[in-house]
Short mmCIF file of C-alpha atoms in Angstrom, two decimals:
data_model
loop_
_atom_site.label_atom_id
_atom_site.label_comp_id
_atom_site.label_asym_id
_atom_site.label_seq_id
_atom_site.Cartn_x
_atom_site.Cartn_y
_atom_site.Cartn_z
CA MET X 781 -86.15 -38.58 -121.46
CA ASP X 782 -84.99 -35.70 -123.63
CA ARG X 783 -83.04 -33.37 -121.37
CA LYS X 784 -83.85 -30.52 -123.75
CA ASP X 785 -87.48 -30.64 -122.62
CA ASP X 786 -86.52 -30.36 -118.94
CA ALA X 787 -83.89 -27.66 -119.31
CA PRO X 788 -84.96 -24.26 -117.97
CA ALA X 789 -85.38 -21.39 -120.41
CA TYR X 790 -82.43 -19.04 -120.63
CA PRO X 791 -83.67 -15.54 -119.73
CA VAL X 792 -82.57 -12.70 -121.96
CA GLY X 793 -83.80 -9.19 -122.75
CA LEU X 794 -84.34 -8.64 -126.47
CA ARG X 795 -83.55 -5.17 -127.81
CA LEU X 796 -85.95 -5.00 -130.73
CA ALA X 797 -85.95 -1.28 -131.51
CA GLY X 798 -85.96 -0.86 -135.29
CA ARG X 799 -85.75 -4.62 -135.87
CA ARG X 800 -88.31 -6.62 -137.83
CA VAL X 801 -90.83 -8.55 -135.78
CA VAL X 802 -93.49 -10.65 -137.49
CA VAL X 803 -96.78 -11.49 -135.79
CA ILE X 804 -98.81 -14.20 -137.49
CA GLY X 805 -102.42 -13.72 -136.43
CA GLY X 806 -104.43 -10.67 -135.39
CA GLY X 807 -106.66 -12.04 -132.62
CA GLN X 808 -106.73 -11.70 -128.84
CA VAL X 809 -103.24 -13.13 -128.28
CA ALA X 810 -101.72 -10.66 -130.71
CA GLN X 811 -103.76 -7.86 -129.16
CA ARG X 812 -102.26 -8.62 -125.72
CA ARG X 813 -98.67 -8.94 -126.95
CA LEU X 814 -98.47 -6.09 -129.45
CA PRO X 815 -98.42 -3.11 -127.03
CA ALA X 816 -95.15 -4.31 -125.46
CA LEU X 817 -93.60 -4.81 -128.90
CA VAL X 818 -94.72 -1.33 -129.92
CA ALA X 819 -93.23 0.08 -126.70
CA ALA X 820 -89.97 -1.72 -127.51
CA GLY X 821 -89.79 0.18 -130.79
CA ALA X 822 -89.95 -2.92 -132.98
CA ASP X 823 -90.65 -2.73 -136.72
CA ILE X 824 -93.83 -4.82 -136.57
CA VAL X 825 -95.62 -6.62 -139.37
CA VAL X 826 -98.91 -8.35 -138.61
CA VAL X 827 -99.96 -11.02 -141.09
CA SER X 828 -103.62 -11.97 -140.72
CA PRO X 829 -106.76 -11.87 -142.88
CA SER X 830 -108.66 -10.30 -139.97
CA ALA X 831 -107.85 -8.52 -136.72
CA THR X 832 -109.47 -7.27 -133.55
CA ALA X 833 -110.57 -3.65 -133.41
CA SER X 834 -107.60 -2.82 -131.16
CA VAL X 835 -105.07 -4.34 -133.56
CA GLU X 836 -106.70 -2.52 -136.46
CA ALA X 837 -106.52 0.74 -134.49
CA MET X 838 -102.77 0.22 -133.97
CA ALA X 839 -102.36 -0.27 -137.69
CA ASP X 840 -104.43 2.83 -138.46
CA ALA X 841 -102.25 4.81 -136.06
CA GLY X 842 -99.10 3.71 -137.88
CA GLU X 843 -97.74 1.70 -134.95
CA LEU X 844 -97.47 -1.40 -137.13
CA ARG X 845 -98.09 -2.67 -140.66
CA TRP X 846 -100.97 -5.04 -141.25
CA GLU X 847 -100.95 -7.36 -144.25
CA ARG X 848 -104.52 -8.56 -144.64
CA ARG X 849 -103.91 -12.16 -145.69
CA GLY X 850 -102.93 -15.54 -144.33
CA TYR X 851 -99.41 -16.75 -143.64
CA ARG X 852 -97.18 -17.54 -146.62
CA PRO X 853 -93.71 -19.16 -146.60
CA GLY X 854 -91.09 -16.42 -146.66
CA ASP X 855 -92.98 -14.10 -144.28
CA LEU X 856 -90.26 -14.51 -141.66
CA ALA X 857 -87.43 -13.41 -143.93
CA GLN X 858 -85.18 -10.87 -142.17
CA ALA X 859 -87.17 -11.22 -138.95
CA TRP X 860 -85.46 -11.14 -135.56
CA TYR X 861 -88.45 -12.40 -133.59
CA ALA X 862 -91.79 -14.01 -134.42
CA LEU X 863 -95.06 -14.53 -132.62
CA VAL X 864 -97.27 -17.23 -134.12
CA ALA X 865 -100.83 -16.93 -132.86
CA THR X 866 -103.45 -18.01 -135.39
CA THR X 867 -106.34 -20.43 -134.93
CA ASP X 868 -105.03 -22.58 -137.81
CA PRO X 869 -102.74 -25.35 -136.43
CA ALA X 870 -101.30 -26.07 -139.89
CA ALA X 871 -100.36 -22.43 -140.45
CA ASN X 872 -98.84 -22.25 -136.99
CA ALA X 873 -96.75 -25.37 -137.63
CA SER X 874 -95.56 -24.07 -141.00
CA ALA X 875 -94.60 -20.67 -139.60
CA SER X 876 -92.84 -22.32 -136.67
CA ALA X 877 -90.89 -24.57 -139.04
CA GLU X 878 -89.83 -21.55 -141.10
CA ALA X 879 -88.66 -19.81 -137.93
CA GLU X 880 -86.59 -22.86 -136.99
CA GLU X 881 -85.06 -22.97 -140.46
CA ARG X 882 -84.23 -19.25 -140.45
CA ARG X 883 -83.05 -19.32 -136.80
CA VAL X 884 -85.66 -16.79 -135.73
CA TRP X 885 -86.72 -16.95 -132.11
CA CYS X 886 -90.39 -17.92 -132.21
CA VAL X 887 -93.20 -17.93 -129.65
CA ARG X 888 -96.20 -20.16 -130.34
CA SER X 889 -99.45 -19.49 -128.56
CA ASP X 890 -100.92 -22.92 -129.34
CA ASP X 891 -97.95 -25.15 -128.47
CA ALA X 892 -95.34 -23.94 -125.98
CA ASP X 893 -93.35 -27.16 -126.37
CA ALA X 894 -92.88 -26.49 -130.08
CA ALA X 895 -91.72 -22.93 -129.52
CA THR X 896 -88.11 -21.78 -129.38
CA ALA X 897 -88.97 -18.91 -127.04
CA TRP X 898 -91.46 -18.26 -124.26
CA THR X 899 -93.02 -14.94 -123.36
CA PRO X 900 -92.49 -14.13 -119.68
CA ALA X 901 -95.06 -12.41 -117.53
CA THR X 902 -93.71 -8.88 -117.65
CA GLY X 903 -94.31 -5.69 -115.71
CA ARG X 904 -92.53 -2.37 -115.43
CA THR X 905 -92.32 0.24 -112.71
CA GLU X 906 -89.99 3.21 -112.33
CA GLY X 907 -87.38 2.00 -114.78
CA VAL X 908 -87.38 -1.61 -113.54
CA THR X 909 -88.63 -4.40 -115.79
CA VAL X 910 -89.73 -7.58 -114.03
CA ALA X 911 -90.02 -10.71 -116.20
CA VAL X 912 -91.09 -14.04 -114.69
CA LEU X 913 -90.94 -17.52 -116.23
CA THR X 914 -92.31 -20.58 -114.45
CA GLY X 915 -92.10 -23.07 -117.27
CA ARG X 916 -95.58 -24.08 -118.37
CA ASP X 917 -97.56 -22.33 -115.63
CA PRO X 918 -98.37 -18.84 -116.99
CA ARG X 919 -100.85 -18.06 -114.21
CA ARG X 920 -98.19 -18.54 -111.58
CA SER X 921 -95.80 -16.40 -113.61
CA ALA X 922 -98.37 -13.61 -113.68
CA ALA X 923 -99.03 -13.94 -109.94
CA VAL X 924 -95.33 -13.71 -109.07
CA ARG X 925 -94.89 -10.74 -111.41
CA ASP X 926 -97.85 -8.92 -109.87
CA ALA X 927 -96.57 -9.52 -106.35
CA VAL X 928 -93.11 -8.17 -107.18
CA ILE X 929 -94.43 -5.13 -109.04
CA GLU X 930 -96.90 -4.30 -106.27
CA GLY X 931 -94.18 -4.64 -103.65
CA LEU X 932 -91.87 -2.30 -105.55
CA ARG X 933 -94.64 0.23 -106.08
CA ASP X 934 -95.94 0.40 -102.52
CA GLY X 935 -92.56 0.05 -100.85
CA SER X 936 -93.28 -3.25 -99.10
CA LEU X 937 -90.53 -4.88 -101.19
CA VAL X 938 -87.41 -2.96 -100.26
CA ALA X 939 -84.96 -2.60 -103.12
CA PRO X 940 -82.48 0.17 -102.22
CA GLN X 941 -81.26 2.35 -105.06
CA HIS X 942 -77.47 2.47 -105.22
CA ARG X 943 -77.38 5.69 -107.20
CA ALA X 944 -77.73 8.96 -105.34
CA ARG X 945 -81.30 10.15 -105.01
CA THR X 946 -82.14 13.69 -106.03
CA ALA X 947 -83.13 15.82 -103.09
CA GLY X 948 -86.43 17.60 -103.47
CA VAL X 949 -90.03 17.75 -102.41
CA ALA X 950 -93.00 15.73 -103.61
CA LEU X 951 -96.42 17.24 -103.00
CA VAL X 952 -98.45 14.05 -102.66
CA GLY X 953 -102.22 13.98 -102.67
CA GLY X 954 -103.13 11.22 -100.23
CA GLY X 955 -106.78 10.89 -101.21
CA PRO X 956 -109.85 11.17 -98.98
CA GLY X 957 -108.53 9.20 -96.01
CA ASP X 958 -108.66 5.49 -96.73
CA PRO X 959 -104.99 4.49 -97.14
CA ASP X 960 -105.89 2.19 -100.03
CA LEU X 961 -106.95 5.21 -102.08
CA ILE X 962 -103.55 6.87 -102.36
CA THR X 963 -102.04 6.59 -105.83
CA VAL X 964 -99.38 3.99 -106.57
CA ARG X 965 -96.81 6.71 -107.23
CA GLY X 966 -97.71 8.55 -104.05
CA ARG X 967 -97.27 5.43 -101.96
CA ARG X 968 -93.91 4.66 -103.54
CA LEU X 969 -92.58 8.17 -102.92
CA LEU X 970 -93.80 7.96 -99.34
CA ALA X 971 -91.89 4.71 -98.87
CA GLU X 972 -88.70 6.33 -100.21
CA ALA X 973 -88.93 9.55 -98.16
CA ASP X 974 -86.48 10.76 -95.53
CA VAL X 975 -88.92 13.35 -94.17
CA VAL X 976 -92.74 13.40 -94.29
CA ILE X 977 -94.71 16.53 -93.44
CA ALA X 978 -98.28 15.34 -93.01
CA ASP X 979 -101.70 16.94 -92.70
CA ARG X 980 -104.39 15.69 -90.37
CA LEU X 981 -106.62 14.83 -93.33
CA GLY X 982 -103.99 12.74 -95.08
CA PRO X 983 -104.06 8.92 -94.90
CA ARG X 984 -102.63 8.68 -91.37
CA ASP X 985 -102.52 4.88 -91.34
CA LEU X 986 -99.69 4.98 -93.87
CA LEU X 987 -97.43 6.82 -91.45
CA GLY X 988 -97.25 3.73 -89.26
CA GLU X 989 -95.69 1.80 -92.15
CA LEU X 990 -92.72 4.16 -92.50
CA PRO X 991 -89.26 2.93 -91.45
CA PRO X 992 -88.00 4.19 -88.07
CA HIS X 993 -85.43 6.53 -89.61
CA VAL X 994 -88.09 8.62 -91.39
CA GLU X 995 -88.80 11.92 -89.67
CA VAL X 996 -92.52 12.70 -89.51
CA ILE X 997 -93.55 16.31 -88.93
CA ASP X 998 -97.15 17.01 -87.92
CA ALA X 999 -98.56 19.91 -89.91
CA ALA X 1000 -102.13 19.25 -88.81
CA LYS X 1001 -104.51 22.09 -89.46
CA ILE X 1002 -107.29 21.30 -87.02
CA PRO X 1003 -110.21 23.73 -87.49
CA TYR X 1004 -110.06 26.41 -84.80
CA GLY X 1005 -107.32 24.50 -83.01
CA ARG X 1006 -103.56 24.25 -83.11
CA ALA X 1007 -102.17 24.96 -86.56
CA MET X 1008 -98.79 25.15 -88.17
CA ALA X 1009 -98.70 28.39 -90.16
CA GLN X 1010 -98.31 27.98 -93.90
CA GLU X 1011 -95.08 29.98 -93.77
CA ALA X 1012 -93.68 27.52 -91.23
CA ILE X 1013 -94.65 24.58 -93.44
CA ASN X 1014 -92.94 26.19 -96.42
CA ALA X 1015 -89.84 26.85 -94.33
CA ALA X 1016 -89.71 23.25 -93.12
CA LEU X 1017 -90.01 21.92 -96.67
CA ILE X 1018 -87.20 24.16 -97.86
CA GLU X 1019 -84.95 23.43 -94.89
CA HIS X 1020 -85.09 19.65 -95.22
CA ALA X 1021 -84.80 19.67 -99.01
CA LYS X 1022 -81.73 21.91 -98.84
CA ALA X 1023 -80.24 19.46 -96.36
CA GLY X 1024 -80.21 16.93 -99.20
CA LYS X 1025 -83.23 14.94 -98.04
CA SER X 1026 -86.11 13.46 -99.97
CA VAL X 1027 -89.23 15.16 -98.60
CA VAL X 1028 -92.87 14.24 -99.02
CA ARG X 1029 -95.61 16.75 -98.23
CA LEU X 1030 -98.52 14.39 -97.59
CA LYS X 1031 -101.83 16.15 -98.06
CA GLY X 1032 -105.43 15.03 -97.96
CA GLY X 1033 -107.32 14.78 -101.24
CA ASP X 1034 -105.53 16.47 -104.12
CA PRO X 1035 -102.75 19.02 -103.50
CA TYR X 1036 -104.37 21.63 -105.72
CA VAL X 1037 -108.05 21.25 -104.71
CA PHE X 1038 -108.37 23.72 -101.82
CA GLY X 1039 -105.08 22.34 -100.55
CA ARG X 1040 -102.70 25.34 -100.85
CA GLY X 1041 -100.38 23.09 -102.83
CA MET X 1042 -99.60 25.82 -105.34
CA GLU X 1043 -98.44 28.15 -102.55
CA GLU X 1044 -96.00 25.47 -101.43
CA ALA X 1045 -94.87 24.75 -104.98
CA GLU X 1046 -94.22 28.46 -105.60
CA ALA X 1047 -92.22 28.82 -102.37
CA LEU X 1048 -90.12 25.78 -103.25
CA ALA X 1049 -89.53 26.96 -106.82
CA ALA X 1050 -88.44 30.37 -105.53
CA ALA X 1051 -85.91 28.59 -103.31
CA GLY X 1052 -84.58 26.63 -106.29
CA ILE X 1053 -85.89 23.28 -105.07
CA GLU X 1054 -87.17 20.63 -107.44
CA VAL X 1055 -90.87 19.93 -106.95
CA THR X 1056 -92.86 16.87 -107.98
CA VAL X 1057 -96.65 17.07 -107.84
CA VAL X 1058 -98.53 13.79 -107.42
CA PRO X 1059 -102.28 14.27 -107.94
CA GLY X 1060 -104.62 12.65 -105.46
CA ILE X 1061 -108.22 11.47 -105.45
CA SER X 1062 -110.29 14.45 -104.42
CA SER X 1063 -112.88 13.97 -101.69
CA SER X 1064 -115.28 16.03 -103.81
CA ILE X 1065 -115.83 12.97 -106.02
CA SER X 1066 -114.65 10.01 -103.97
CA VAL X 1067 -116.61 10.67 -100.79
CA PRO X 1068 -120.00 10.99 -102.53
CA GLY X 1069 -119.14 7.85 -104.48
CA ALA X 1070 -118.28 5.97 -101.29
CA ALA X 1071 -121.68 6.98 -99.91
CA GLY X 1072 -123.51 5.71 -103.00
CA ILE X 1073 -124.02 9.13 -104.60
CA PRO X 1074 -123.01 9.76 -108.24
CA VAL X 1075 -122.11 13.41 -108.74
CA THR X 1076 -123.53 13.10 -112.27
CA HIS X 1077 -126.21 10.76 -113.57
CA ARG X 1078 -127.81 10.42 -116.97
CA GLY X 1079 -131.05 12.34 -117.15
CA VAL X 1080 -130.50 13.89 -113.72
CA ALA X 1081 -127.31 15.97 -113.68
CA HIS X 1082 -124.96 16.86 -116.53
CA GLU X 1083 -122.67 18.99 -114.40
CA PHE X 1084 -121.24 19.25 -110.92
CA THR X 1085 -119.62 22.21 -109.22
CA VAL X 1086 -117.15 21.96 -106.35
CA VAL X 1087 -117.24 24.91 -103.94
CA SER X 1088 -115.24 25.80 -100.86
CA GLY X 1089 -117.47 26.72 -97.93
CA HIS X 1090 -114.74 27.97 -95.61
CA VAL X 1091 -115.95 31.56 -96.15
CA ALA X 1092 -119.60 32.49 -95.54
CA PRO X 1093 -121.62 33.93 -98.47
CA ASP X 1094 -121.90 37.35 -96.83
CA ASP X 1095 -118.19 37.57 -96.03
CA PRO X 1096 -116.47 40.25 -98.14
CA ARG X 1097 -113.61 37.80 -98.78
CA SER X 1098 -115.94 35.37 -100.57
CA LEU X 1099 -115.14 34.77 -104.26
CA VAL X 1100 -118.23 32.63 -104.89
CA ASP X 1101 -121.27 33.86 -106.83
CA TRP X 1102 -123.88 32.05 -104.76
CA SER X 1103 -126.83 33.47 -106.69
CA ALA X 1104 -125.38 32.04 -109.91
CA LEU X 1105 -124.84 28.66 -108.22
CA ALA X 1106 -128.45 28.67 -107.06
CA ARG X 1107 -129.62 28.90 -110.68
CA LEU X 1108 -127.62 25.87 -111.80
CA ARG X 1109 -129.52 22.61 -112.27
CA GLY X 1110 -126.57 20.34 -111.61
CA THR X 1111 -124.92 18.99 -108.47
CA LEU X 1112 -123.20 21.18 -105.89
CA VAL X 1113 -120.44 19.62 -103.81
CA LEU X 1114 -119.39 21.66 -100.79
CA LEU X 1115 -116.09 21.16 -98.99
CA MET X 1116 -115.21 22.73 -95.61
CA ALA X 1117 -118.83 23.91 -95.26
CA VAL X 1118 -120.21 22.18 -92.16
CA GLU X 1119 -120.01 25.21 -89.88
CA ARG X 1120 -121.47 27.57 -92.49
CA ILE X 1121 -124.11 25.35 -94.04
CA GLY X 1122 -126.94 27.45 -92.59
CA ALA X 1123 -125.77 30.65 -94.28
CA ILE X 1124 -124.96 28.76 -97.49
CA ALA X 1125 -128.39 27.10 -97.59
CA ASP X 1126 -130.07 30.48 -97.04
CA ALA X 1127 -128.08 32.00 -99.92
CA LEU X 1128 -129.06 29.16 -102.26
CA LEU X 1129 -132.73 29.38 -101.23
CA THR X 1130 -132.70 33.14 -101.75
CA GLY X 1131 -131.19 32.58 -105.18
CA GLY X 1132 -134.05 30.31 -106.20
CA ARG X 1133 -132.91 26.78 -105.42
CA PRO X 1134 -136.01 24.78 -104.34
CA ALA X 1135 -136.39 24.17 -100.63
CA ASP X 1136 -136.99 20.45 -101.14
CA THR X 1137 -133.69 19.92 -103.00
CA PRO X 1138 -132.14 16.72 -101.58
CA VAL X 1139 -128.97 17.13 -99.52
CA ALA X 1140 -126.57 14.54 -98.15
CA VAL X 1141 -123.84 15.19 -95.61
CA VAL X 1142 -121.09 12.54 -95.55
CA GLN X 1143 -118.82 12.71 -92.53
CA GLU X 1144 -115.35 11.09 -92.58
CA GLY X 1145 -115.99 9.60 -95.99
CA THR X 1146 -114.14 6.40 -97.02
CA MET X 1147 -113.07 5.82 -93.41
CA ALA X 1148 -114.35 3.13 -91.06
CA THR X 1149 -116.25 5.88 -89.21
CA GLN X 1150 -118.06 7.14 -92.33
CA ARG X 1151 -121.68 8.13 -91.88
CA ARG X 1152 -124.25 9.74 -94.12
CA VAL X 1153 -126.99 12.13 -93.01
CA ASP X 1154 -129.78 13.11 -95.43
CA ALA X 1155 -131.85 16.26 -95.41
CA THR X 1156 -133.29 18.92 -97.71
CA LEU X 1157 -131.92 22.34 -98.47
CA ALA X 1158 -134.49 23.83 -96.09
CA SER X 1159 -133.67 21.45 -93.23
CA VAL X 1160 -129.96 20.75 -93.62
CA ALA X 1161 -128.71 23.32 -91.10
CA ARG X 1162 -131.03 21.99 -88.39
CA THR X 1163 -130.22 18.38 -89.27
CA VAL X 1164 -126.46 18.96 -89.10
CA ALA X 1165 -126.83 20.54 -85.66
CA GLU X 1166 -129.16 17.82 -84.33
CA GLU X 1167 -126.98 15.00 -85.65
CA GLY X 1168 -123.78 16.55 -84.34
CA VAL X 1169 -122.03 16.39 -87.69
CA ARG X 1170 -118.38 17.46 -87.46
CA PRO X 1171 -115.69 18.16 -90.03
CA PRO X 1172 -114.36 16.68 -92.18
CA ALA X 1173 -117.56 16.24 -94.14
CA VAL X 1174 -118.62 16.62 -97.74
CA ILE X 1175 -122.03 18.09 -98.51
CA VAL X 1176 -123.81 17.12 -101.74
CA ILE X 1177 -126.77 19.18 -102.96
CA GLY X 1178 -128.93 18.07 -105.88
CA GLU X 1179 -131.23 15.41 -107.29
CA VAL X 1180 -128.36 12.90 -107.49
CA VAL X 1181 -128.73 12.49 -103.72
CA ALA X 1182 -132.10 10.84 -104.31
CA VAL X 1183 -130.54 8.64 -107.00
CA GLY X 1184 -128.02 7.50 -104.43
CA ARG X 1185 -130.79 6.61 -101.97
CA SER X 1186 -132.71 4.55 -104.51
CA GLY X 1187 -129.64 2.89 -106.06
CA ALA X 1188 -126.93 0.73 -104.61
CA ALA X 1189 -125.70 1.83 -101.20
CA GLY X 1190 -122.14 3.03 -100.85
CA SER X 1191 -119.73 0.63 -99.30
CA GLY X 1192 -117.65 3.15 -97.43
CA ARG X 1193 -114.19 1.83 -96.66
CA GLY X 1194 -113.77 -1.60 -98.19
#
């Protein structure tokens, strides 16, 4: 037995910036491998009589040079690295032989045993590159890579940083409630936090995953109940950040969609504290979607408007032009409107919105307790009262509600 065949590959990171890389072939294999070579800053030449649309687009954008012809001896001159990936076995063998002669590391897509290099399954997150080789089992390599990357991103794989972390505050949008709907970056920052100041509408299940040393401060703003004043929240953020701690302000939905995130960001900036804003999935889109309602639909609605209903239409503090909204033909999505839906419906009816306009009220959307109640604009106030609908709930007004009833049902929390 040739021990060379059994020897493990020697892992190494190639620094290809500005160095010539030749790719023989412009098909699907090249399409998958080229983005990483472009990101590495390589001087890329693709040799192929044809190419996929994506490879051609990279050439048109100036990310690589494409020579529209087949392989010819001499193509690997001055190359540092080669990828041979044509459908012509003879051309692949010739290019591989040239690479061997010129001592160019060469990957072959058709014959790993004939290659002098293998491409690992690679992923990158927050400055860490993970590359996995399992010999001749690329699917296992990809599975191991994915598991490591996911663990690093969501914090389940603990890899302490030995450099000092920068103290500051991250305003993290936690999404509509289902913990699976927080962003990857938001979950990672949560896992790295020293202090978490959390809203009631944030993904509460994630708090149970935090290490014991993390201090969790309840900033729940229960409607008409106990509340932590915004000034007190700002003060707590500033205090802990100035103490050198990594602080996460965990908010429901998106920090800047009726979330007072900008007020917090301004207070922190005035105190000289670094602020990171992590957008979240807004309940204005995600909750209707979870209930099977598209906020837009071809031929039905070309627009949707998101409105806060925390102030009644006749309240002098209201900034909403309800008569103008009533004239729109698109979808209206109301947040924080359960307790004022009667006055809002009356304002829309007075403004000319038809009484039979479909309405859906989705309570605790994306959560295990999600429920959907349907009505019309004329009946929604009575229906909400009879059904005992409570906040948090999202109210959708428009013909898309009927599309949602006739189409596939929403799955809620999956």
